[in-house]
């Protein structure tokens, strides 16, 4: 057991918390917390911050005396996943400016972990604010969404504290949007916000809120490698909500993401079946004219894009290219969807050796959705292309413009 693991266990026992209670407060799984306490995994800086908050102690009480032995254990136990998370957090800081990160972190900490105020905003104002955040995300204005959310979360918590299913519905929507923002930079807060979204949605018993919360939790779990749990969340949500008209488009989005996860796991038949279910829901159309979730109503283009991704992942290049030929990102009026098409098609073009084609698509992405082009996955792809094709005309200026150098 490492010194940090001993200090963590001691602090938990002193606080008279079980592993289940502490993991729930942090948003971690109990299994992950158990690995922290056994020294099999070393929590990164953000996880330590969440643990310290939950234990009501200073982070230094856990990290004091952390030396070379702990760092070595961290590398062995956490492996590439922890290294990637640290690089991702650093890249996010570089991408939006360190002072903005510090200011936003303070506002987010207060919104997430401080007691909500006694007075709640008028529901009409909260609805407009959450709608504006969804619009920012749809337009790939991630910084603006991040800055706008904390006071809305505070307001939604105050409204939900008054009781009633309607307040819980507002809160579920706020937590789902918060998760959408936090997963962009793989922030550990997403563990908490996705869990709270599910809790609020269950209180609301509103099918749309329940679908949005399930999708938020699924994305968070899959992003952190918890594929079995993610699959269970998706299967349960589809079984319970697929026939609910209000939830239909979100369930369709969830089915597409579930299909992609199945393809990543090599389950080709499952991927095909899930994708077909999503296409069927898309063909039935949306059930509500005003859509509060940032991906918007499920569209034919979104289904086609996932067809591209699934077949690319499964190694069926011919079919992936056929889907790519049917997609025209420039004709799509939702920048978030267009950005994903440019990115995914660029990955396909790169992998078939068409570096010039991949570069053109990435240039379109940087022009049409500049904040999306600075996401870590895009910068990593461009940096890799710099290694393999450094002389490709236009690649170096693109890398410089999105911070991939």
Tab-separated table of C-alpha atoms in Angstrom:
chain	number	residue	atom	x	y	z
A	1	UNK	CA	0.000	0.000	0.000
A	2	UNK	CA	1.362	3.426	-0.959
A	3	UNK	CA	1.550	6.317	1.529
A	4	UNK	CA	-1.170	8.156	-0.366
A	5	UNK	CA	-3.435	5.091	-0.175
A	6	UNK	CA	-2.877	4.830	3.579
A	7	UNK	CA	-3.695	8.522	4.072
A	8	UNK	CA	-6.848	8.207	1.970
A	9	UNK	CA	-8.139	5.211	3.906
A	10	UNK	CA	-7.315	6.867	7.229
A	11	UNK	CA	-9.129	10.068	6.212
A	12	UNK	CA	-12.198	8.107	5.137
A	13	UNK	CA	-12.343	6.131	8.381
A	14	UNK	CA	-11.853	9.331	10.396
A	15	UNK	CA	-14.757	10.907	8.512
A	16	UNK	CA	-16.850	7.834	9.407
A	17	UNK	CA	-17.673	7.150	5.768
A	18	UNK	CA	-17.941	3.777	4.065
A	19	UNK	CA	-16.337	3.278	0.668
A	20	UNK	CA	-19.808	3.310	-0.863
A	21	UNK	CA	-20.652	6.623	0.816
A	22	UNK	CA	-17.399	8.310	-0.179
A	23	UNK	CA	-17.539	7.039	-3.751
A	24	UNK	CA	-21.095	8.367	-4.054
A	25	UNK	CA	-20.030	11.805	-2.803
A	26	UNK	CA	-17.156	11.926	-5.308
A	27	UNK	CA	-18.985	10.406	-8.259
A	28	UNK	CA	-16.448	7.547	-8.521
A	29	UNK	CA	-17.344	3.885	-8.643
A	30	UNK	CA	-16.756	2.013	-5.383
A	31	UNK	CA	-14.435	-0.345	-7.245
A	32	UNK	CA	-12.219	2.576	-8.320
A	33	UNK	CA	-12.127	3.978	-4.779
A	34	UNK	CA	-11.156	0.556	-3.478
A	35	UNK	CA	-8.257	0.456	-5.934
A	36	UNK	CA	-7.157	3.895	-4.729
A	37	UNK	CA	-7.131	2.656	-1.124
A	38	UNK	CA	-5.208	-0.504	-2.009
A	39	UNK	CA	-2.616	1.499	-3.914
A	40	UNK	CA	-3.412	-0.229	-7.198
A	41	UNK	CA	-4.321	3.110	-8.770
A	42	UNK	CA	-3.034	6.551	-7.833
A	43	UNK	CA	-5.669	9.285	-8.157
A	44	UNK	CA	-4.673	12.146	-10.410
A	45	UNK	CA	-4.763	15.783	-9.309
A	46	UNK	CA	-8.439	16.328	-10.125
A	47	UNK	CA	-9.499	13.101	-8.403
A	48	UNK	CA	-7.534	14.125	-5.304
A	49	UNK	CA	-9.365	17.453	-5.293
A	50	UNK	CA	-12.742	15.690	-5.417
A	51	UNK	CA	-11.711	13.275	-2.647
A	52	UNK	CA	-10.482	16.105	-0.429
A	53	UNK	CA	-13.726	18.055	-0.913
A	54	UNK	CA	-15.800	14.997	-0.019
A	55	UNK	CA	-13.660	14.323	3.078
A	56	UNK	CA	-13.667	18.007	4.084
A	57	UNK	CA	-9.870	18.153	4.225
A	58	UNK	CA	-7.156	19.989	2.339
A	59	UNK	CA	-5.733	18.155	-0.714
A	60	UNK	CA	-2.291	18.429	0.896
A	61	UNK	CA	-3.497	16.101	3.659
A	62	UNK	CA	-3.606	13.360	1.037
A	63	UNK	CA	-0.615	14.321	-1.079
A	64	UNK	CA	1.881	15.471	1.588
A	65	UNK	CA	5.061	13.463	1.341
A	66	UNK	CA	4.242	12.032	-2.043
A	67	UNK	CA	7.632	11.083	-3.420
A	68	UNK	CA	9.334	9.229	-6.206
A	69	UNK	CA	7.989	5.867	-5.088
A	70	UNK	CA	4.413	7.089	-5.369
A	71	UNK	CA	5.028	8.578	-8.793
A	72	UNK	CA	6.489	5.301	-9.987
A	73	UNK	CA	3.566	3.346	-8.595
A	74	UNK	CA	1.220	5.771	-10.305
A	75	UNK	CA	2.825	5.122	-13.655
A	76	UNK	CA	2.683	1.361	-13.202
A	77	UNK	CA	-0.822	1.215	-11.745
A	78	UNK	CA	-2.551	3.914	-13.764
A	79	UNK	CA	-0.646	3.325	-16.977
A	80	UNK	CA	-1.385	5.114	-20.184
A	81	UNK	CA	-4.930	6.039	-19.140
A	82	UNK	CA	-3.741	8.292	-16.302
A	83	UNK	CA	-1.024	9.808	-18.500
A	84	UNK	CA	-3.624	10.554	-21.159
A	85	UNK	CA	-5.943	12.155	-18.612
A	86	UNK	CA	-3.159	14.446	-17.380
A	87	UNK	CA	-2.241	15.409	-20.940
A	88	UNK	CA	-5.906	16.061	-21.699
A	89	UNK	CA	-6.329	18.345	-18.703
A	90	UNK	CA	-3.161	20.214	-19.621
A	91	UNK	CA	-4.255	20.555	-23.229
A	92	UNK	CA	-7.628	21.892	-22.154
A	93	UNK	CA	-5.889	24.507	-20.027
A	94	UNK	CA	-3.670	25.562	-22.904
A	95	UNK	CA	-6.617	25.623	-25.281
A	96	UNK	CA	-8.768	28.126	-23.394
A	97	UNK	CA	-6.215	30.001	-21.313
A	98	UNK	CA	-5.074	29.229	-17.783
A	99	UNK	CA	-6.675	32.288	-16.185
A	100	UNK	CA	-10.034	31.364	-17.703
A	101	UNK	CA	-9.651	27.823	-16.369
A	102	UNK	CA	-8.963	29.055	-12.840
A	103	UNK	CA	-11.885	31.475	-12.880
A	104	UNK	CA	-14.244	28.888	-14.333
A	105	UNK	CA	-13.078	26.248	-11.852
A	106	UNK	CA	-13.960	28.550	-8.944
A	107	UNK	CA	-17.437	29.205	-10.335
A	108	UNK	CA	-18.022	25.542	-11.083
A	109	UNK	CA	-16.866	24.462	-7.618
A	110	UNK	CA	-19.359	26.827	-6.020
A	111	UNK	CA	-22.174	25.752	-8.309
A	112	UNK	CA	-21.569	22.045	-7.817
A	113	UNK	CA	-20.568	21.773	-4.182
A	114	UNK	CA	-21.877	24.797	-2.266
A	115	UNK	CA	-25.348	24.882	-0.742
A	116	UNK	CA	-27.935	26.310	-3.168
A	117	UNK	CA	-29.508	29.693	-2.332
A	118	UNK	CA	-32.916	29.888	-0.707
A	119	UNK	CA	-34.417	31.890	-3.565
A	120	UNK	CA	-34.854	30.336	-7.002
A	121	UNK	CA	-34.976	32.138	-10.370
A	122	UNK	CA	-38.228	32.269	-12.331
A	123	UNK	CA	-38.582	29.042	-14.350
A	124	UNK	CA	-38.919	31.020	-17.565
A	125	UNK	CA	-35.474	32.555	-17.015
A	126	UNK	CA	-33.946	29.178	-16.201
A	127	UNK	CA	-35.488	27.655	-19.308
A	128	UNK	CA	-34.080	30.447	-21.475
A	129	UNK	CA	-30.640	30.115	-19.916
A	130	UNK	CA	-30.447	26.351	-20.356
A	131	UNK	CA	-31.677	26.761	-23.910
A	132	UNK	CA	-28.868	29.244	-24.554
A	133	UNK	CA	-26.304	26.739	-23.225
A	134	UNK	CA	-27.678	24.034	-25.505
A	135	UNK	CA	-27.431	26.496	-28.407
A	136	UNK	CA	-23.804	27.283	-27.504
A	137	UNK	CA	-22.952	23.575	-27.520
A	138	UNK	CA	-24.755	23.025	-30.830
A	139	UNK	CA	-22.750	25.921	-32.289
A	140	UNK	CA	-19.486	24.503	-30.811
A	141	UNK	CA	-19.103	27.569	-28.576
A	142	UNK	CA	-17.784	25.479	-25.709
A	143	UNK	CA	-16.156	28.308	-23.754
A	144	UNK	CA	-19.382	30.290	-23.738
A	145	UNK	CA	-21.348	27.236	-22.576
A	146	UNK	CA	-18.854	26.585	-19.786
A	147	UNK	CA	-19.019	30.181	-18.574
A	148	UNK	CA	-22.827	30.360	-18.691
A	149	UNK	CA	-23.625	27.139	-16.853
A	150	UNK	CA	-22.553	27.668	-13.191
A	151	UNK	CA	-25.257	30.248	-12.251
A	152	UNK	CA	-27.849	28.160	-14.083
A	153	UNK	CA	-26.836	25.064	-12.125
A	154	UNK	CA	-27.150	27.062	-8.904
A	155	UNK	CA	-30.595	28.279	-9.945
A	156	UNK	CA	-31.737	24.788	-10.944
A	157	UNK	CA	-30.580	23.379	-7.605
A	158	UNK	CA	-32.504	26.088	-5.755
A	159	UNK	CA	-35.631	25.393	-7.800
A	160	UNK	CA	-35.345	21.622	-7.280
A	161	UNK	CA	-34.879	22.119	-3.528
A	162	UNK	CA	-38.435	23.433	-3.367
A	163	UNK	CA	-39.609	19.976	-4.346
A	164	UNK	CA	-41.836	18.726	-7.105
A	165	UNK	CA	-41.182	16.858	-10.295
A	166	UNK	CA	-40.896	20.011	-12.385
A	167	UNK	CA	-37.938	21.299	-10.388
A	168	UNK	CA	-36.250	17.899	-10.630
A	169	UNK	CA	-36.745	18.011	-14.398
A	170	UNK	CA	-34.977	21.399	-14.641
A	171	UNK	CA	-32.133	20.065	-12.498
A	172	UNK	CA	-31.727	16.891	-14.566
A	173	UNK	CA	-31.454	19.012	-17.690
A	174	UNK	CA	-28.852	21.284	-16.059
A	175	UNK	CA	-26.744	18.325	-14.905
A	176	UNK	CA	-26.962	16.694	-18.361
A	177	UNK	CA	-25.710	19.886	-20.010
A	178	UNK	CA	-22.984	20.204	-17.368
A	179	UNK	CA	-21.845	16.679	-18.230
A	180	UNK	CA	-21.780	17.563	-21.930
A	181	UNK	CA	-19.441	20.462	-21.121
A	182	UNK	CA	-17.227	18.539	-18.687
A	183	UNK	CA	-16.657	15.500	-20.900
A	184	UNK	CA	-15.204	17.773	-23.572
A	185	UNK	CA	-12.067	18.056	-21.428
A	186	UNK	CA	-12.442	14.711	-19.625
A	187	UNK	CA	-12.941	16.569	-16.364
A	188	UNK	CA	-13.601	14.366	-13.283
A	189	UNK	CA	-16.609	16.544	-12.426
A	190	UNK	CA	-18.433	14.623	-15.156
A	191	UNK	CA	-18.614	11.612	-12.833
A	192	UNK	CA	-20.619	13.675	-10.355
A	193	UNK	CA	-22.759	15.646	-12.804
A	194	UNK	CA	-23.812	12.534	-14.749
A	195	UNK	CA	-24.763	10.704	-11.546
A	196	UNK	CA	-26.714	13.705	-10.292
A	197	UNK	CA	-28.484	13.966	-13.648
A	198	UNK	CA	-29.741	10.394	-13.269
A	199	UNK	CA	-30.830	11.012	-9.676
A	200	UNK	CA	-32.760	14.166	-10.595
A	201	UNK	CA	-34.305	12.532	-13.660
A	202	UNK	CA	-35.572	9.624	-11.592
A	203	UNK	CA	-37.223	12.094	-9.214
A	204	UNK	CA	-38.849	13.892	-12.125
A	205	UNK	CA	-40.124	10.723	-13.830
A	206	UNK	CA	-40.085	12.724	-17.066
A	207	UNK	CA	-39.116	10.493	-20.030
A	208	UNK	CA	-37.095	13.171	-21.813
A	209	UNK	CA	-35.129	14.031	-18.665
A	210	UNK	CA	-34.517	10.328	-18.017
A	211	UNK	CA	-33.229	9.790	-21.560
A	212	UNK	CA	-30.922	12.819	-21.421
A	213	UNK	CA	-29.544	11.712	-18.053
A	214	UNK	CA	-28.948	8.149	-19.237
A	215	UNK	CA	-27.111	9.442	-22.292
A	216	UNK	CA	-24.947	11.735	-20.138
A	217	UNK	CA	-24.039	8.841	-17.842
A	218	UNK	CA	-23.350	6.524	-20.790
A	219	UNK	CA	-20.947	9.005	-22.399
A	220	UNK	CA	-19.097	9.571	-19.126
A	221	UNK	CA	-18.744	5.848	-18.405
A	222	UNK	CA	-17.577	4.994	-21.915
A	223	UNK	CA	-15.099	7.864	-21.990
A	224	UNK	CA	-13.478	6.530	-18.812
A	225	UNK	CA	-13.289	2.952	-20.030
A	226	UNK	CA	-16.219	1.596	-17.981
A	227	UNK	CA	-17.662	-0.205	-20.999
A	228	UNK	CA	-19.639	-2.908	-19.198
A	229	UNK	CA	-21.433	-0.372	-17.013
A	230	UNK	CA	-22.024	1.907	-20.018
A	231	UNK	CA	-23.596	-0.956	-21.928
A	232	UNK	CA	-25.909	-1.744	-19.007
A	233	UNK	CA	-26.995	1.914	-18.760
A	234	UNK	CA	-27.766	2.051	-22.483
A	235	UNK	CA	-29.611	-1.276	-22.585
A	236	UNK	CA	-31.756	-0.298	-19.598
A	237	UNK	CA	-32.612	3.139	-21.000
A	238	UNK	CA	-33.542	1.741	-24.415
A	239	UNK	CA	-35.729	-0.959	-22.875
A	240	UNK	CA	-37.554	1.542	-20.669
A	241	UNK	CA	-37.782	4.585	-22.933
A	242	UNK	CA	-37.761	3.551	-26.605
A	243	UNK	CA	-41.574	3.688	-26.763
A	244	UNK	CA	-41.793	7.091	-25.080
A	245	UNK	CA	-42.417	9.618	-27.831
A	246	UNK	CA	-40.795	12.547	-26.014
A	247	UNK	CA	-37.631	10.535	-25.371
A	248	UNK	CA	-37.386	9.050	-28.859
A	249	UNK	CA	-34.683	11.269	-30.420
A	250	UNK	CA	-32.393	11.098	-27.372
A	251	UNK	CA	-32.812	7.325	-27.261
A	252	UNK	CA	-31.830	7.329	-30.927
A	253	UNK	CA	-28.653	9.263	-30.147
A	254	UNK	CA	-27.927	6.829	-27.335
A	255	UNK	CA	-28.429	3.849	-29.650
A	256	UNK	CA	-25.935	5.312	-32.138
A	257	UNK	CA	-23.331	5.854	-29.428
A	258	UNK	CA	-24.046	2.362	-28.085
A	259	UNK	CA	-23.563	0.928	-31.599
A	260	UNK	CA	-20.217	2.686	-31.932
A	261	UNK	CA	-19.142	1.278	-28.561
A	262	UNK	CA	-20.097	-2.205	-29.747
A	263	UNK	CA	-17.988	-1.706	-32.869
A	264	UNK	CA	-15.034	-0.632	-30.739
A	265	UNK	CA	-15.416	-3.877	-28.775
A	266	UNK	CA	-15.489	-5.882	-32.007
A	267	UNK	CA	-19.151	-6.884	-31.659
A	268	UNK	CA	-20.086	-6.348	-35.303
A	269	UNK	CA	-23.533	-7.965	-35.130
A	270	UNK	CA	-24.527	-5.937	-32.063
A	271	UNK	CA	-23.283	-2.749	-33.710
A	272	UNK	CA	-25.345	-3.405	-36.825
A	273	UNK	CA	-28.487	-4.192	-34.818
A	274	UNK	CA	-28.193	-1.102	-32.599
A	275	UNK	CA	-27.517	1.146	-35.592
A	276	UNK	CA	-30.597	-0.251	-37.348
A	277	UNK	CA	-32.733	0.470	-34.289
A	278	UNK	CA	-31.470	4.071	-34.264
A	279	UNK	CA	-32.229	4.466	-37.968
A	280	UNK	CA	-35.778	3.213	-37.375
A	281	UNK	CA	-36.312	5.795	-34.626
A	282	UNK	CA	-34.910	8.527	-36.877
A	283	UNK	CA	-37.299	7.606	-39.667
A	284	UNK	CA	-40.232	7.925	-37.253
A	285	UNK	CA	-39.246	11.560	-36.702
A	286	UNK	CA	-39.143	13.839	-33.648
A	287	UNK	CA	-42.103	14.010	-31.304
A	288	UNK	CA	-41.570	17.546	-30.073
A	289	UNK	CA	-41.073	20.755	-32.090
A	290	UNK	CA	-38.750	22.435	-29.567
A	291	UNK	CA	-35.726	20.370	-28.696
A	292	UNK	CA	-33.707	21.154	-25.516
A	293	UNK	CA	-30.698	18.880	-26.087
A	294	UNK	CA	-27.724	20.208	-28.018
A	295	UNK	CA	-27.421	17.414	-30.652
A	296	UNK	CA	-30.946	18.336	-31.728
A	297	UNK	CA	-33.551	15.991	-33.207
A	298	UNK	CA	-32.080	12.816	-34.634
A	299	UNK	CA	-31.318	13.364	-38.333
A	300	UNK	CA	-30.466	11.220	-41.308
A	301	UNK	CA	-26.995	12.802	-41.447
A	302	UNK	CA	-26.264	11.804	-37.846
A	303	UNK	CA	-27.263	8.217	-38.575
A	304	UNK	CA	-25.092	8.184	-41.693
A	305	UNK	CA	-22.124	9.585	-39.776
A	306	UNK	CA	-22.306	6.781	-37.253
A	307	UNK	CA	-22.520	4.313	-40.136
A	308	UNK	CA	-19.194	5.733	-41.305
A	309	UNK	CA	-17.645	5.499	-37.831
A	310	UNK	CA	-18.902	1.988	-37.140
A	311	UNK	CA	-17.675	0.492	-40.410
A	312	UNK	CA	-14.383	2.380	-40.159
A	313	UNK	CA	-13.854	0.954	-36.687
A	314	UNK	CA	-14.744	-2.562	-37.850
A	315	UNK	CA	-12.250	-2.291	-40.728
A	316	UNK	CA	-14.844	-2.242	-43.525
A	317	UNK	CA	-13.260	0.659	-45.390
A	318	UNK	CA	-15.357	0.255	-48.524
A	319	UNK	CA	-18.646	0.705	-46.693
A	320	UNK	CA	-17.227	3.486	-44.524
A	321	UNK	CA	-16.198	5.395	-47.658
A	322	UNK	CA	-19.669	4.854	-49.130
A	323	UNK	CA	-21.216	6.541	-46.099
A	324	UNK	CA	-18.656	9.338	-46.341
A	325	UNK	CA	-19.674	10.045	-49.930
A	326	UNK	CA	-23.264	10.634	-48.829
A	327	UNK	CA	-22.329	13.263	-46.248
A	328	UNK	CA	-21.900	16.966	-46.931
A	329	UNK	CA	-20.947	18.774	-43.743
A	330	UNK	CA	-21.064	22.178	-45.413
A	331	UNK	CA	-24.797	21.761	-46.050
A	332	UNK	CA	-25.635	21.029	-42.412
A	333	UNK	CA	-26.883	23.950	-40.320
A	334	UNK	CA	-25.868	22.520	-36.907
A	335	UNK	CA	-22.130	23.235	-36.477
A	336	UNK	CA	-21.735	20.488	-33.863
A	337	UNK	CA	-22.940	17.850	-36.334
A	338	UNK	CA	-20.915	19.343	-39.180
A	339	UNK	CA	-17.791	19.354	-37.008
A	340	UNK	CA	-18.187	15.679	-36.216
A	341	UNK	CA	-18.606	14.824	-39.880
A	342	UNK	CA	-15.456	16.736	-40.854
A	343	UNK	CA	-13.483	15.128	-38.054
A	344	UNK	CA	-14.663	11.538	-38.596
A	345	UNK	CA	-14.303	11.735	-42.375
A	346	UNK	CA	-10.809	13.195	-41.960
A	347	UNK	CA	-9.815	10.229	-39.780
A	348	UNK	CA	-11.087	7.861	-42.459
A	349	UNK	CA	-9.229	9.710	-45.241
A	350	UNK	CA	-6.037	9.710	-43.177
A	351	UNK	CA	-6.270	5.976	-42.519
A	352	UNK	CA	-6.704	5.134	-46.202
A	353	UNK	CA	-3.622	7.231	-47.009
A	354	UNK	CA	-5.400	10.281	-48.428
A	355	UNK	CA	-3.502	12.858	-46.368
A	356	UNK	CA	-4.418	15.752	-48.641
A	357	UNK	CA	-8.107	14.892	-48.372
A	358	UNK	CA	-7.839	14.595	-44.596
A	359	UNK	CA	-6.130	17.976	-44.420
A	360	UNK	CA	-8.849	19.681	-46.480
A	361	UNK	CA	-11.502	18.340	-44.133
A	362	UNK	CA	-9.586	19.462	-41.057
A	363	UNK	CA	-9.130	22.917	-42.573
A	364	UNK	CA	-12.918	23.058	-43.050
A	365	UNK	CA	-13.329	22.047	-39.418
A	366	UNK	CA	-10.969	24.771	-38.197
A	367	UNK	CA	-12.809	27.353	-40.289
A	368	UNK	CA	-16.369	26.267	-39.516
A	369	UNK	CA	-15.972	25.246	-35.849
A	370	UNK	CA	-12.730	26.750	-34.491
A	371	UNK	CA	-13.307	25.755	-30.860
A	372	UNK	CA	-14.074	22.187	-31.855
A	373	UNK	CA	-10.846	22.087	-33.860
A	374	UNK	CA	-8.935	22.752	-30.642
A	375	UNK	CA	-10.300	19.673	-28.907
A	376	UNK	CA	-7.584	17.298	-27.789
A	377	UNK	CA	-8.569	14.505	-30.178
A	378	UNK	CA	-8.289	16.836	-33.183
A	379	UNK	CA	-4.964	18.292	-32.083
A	380	UNK	CA	-3.612	14.803	-31.456
A	381	UNK	CA	-4.597	13.720	-34.946
A	382	UNK	CA	-2.977	16.759	-36.539
A	383	UNK	CA	0.170	16.275	-34.440
A	384	UNK	CA	0.360	12.654	-35.629
A	385	UNK	CA	-0.011	13.800	-39.233
A	386	UNK	CA	2.867	16.218	-38.651
A	387	UNK	CA	5.004	13.220	-37.699
A	388	UNK	CA	4.110	11.160	-40.756
A	389	UNK	CA	3.650	13.881	-43.408
A	390	UNK	CA	5.582	16.960	-42.252
A	391	UNK	CA	6.025	18.268	-45.807
A	392	UNK	CA	2.319	18.249	-46.648
A	393	UNK	CA	1.520	21.805	-47.823
A	394	UNK	CA	-0.764	23.620	-45.397
A	395	UNK	CA	-0.428	21.118	-42.561
A	396	UNK	CA	2.010	23.135	-40.456
A	397	UNK	CA	-0.075	26.353	-40.543
A	398	UNK	CA	-3.141	24.334	-39.526
A	399	UNK	CA	-1.236	22.725	-36.645
A	400	UNK	CA	-0.063	26.128	-35.473
A	401	UNK	CA	-3.554	27.635	-35.660
A	402	UNK	CA	-5.148	24.956	-33.444
A	403	UNK	CA	-2.253	24.545	-30.998
A	404	UNK	CA	-1.037	21.161	-32.256
A	405	UNK	CA	2.628	22.156	-32.513
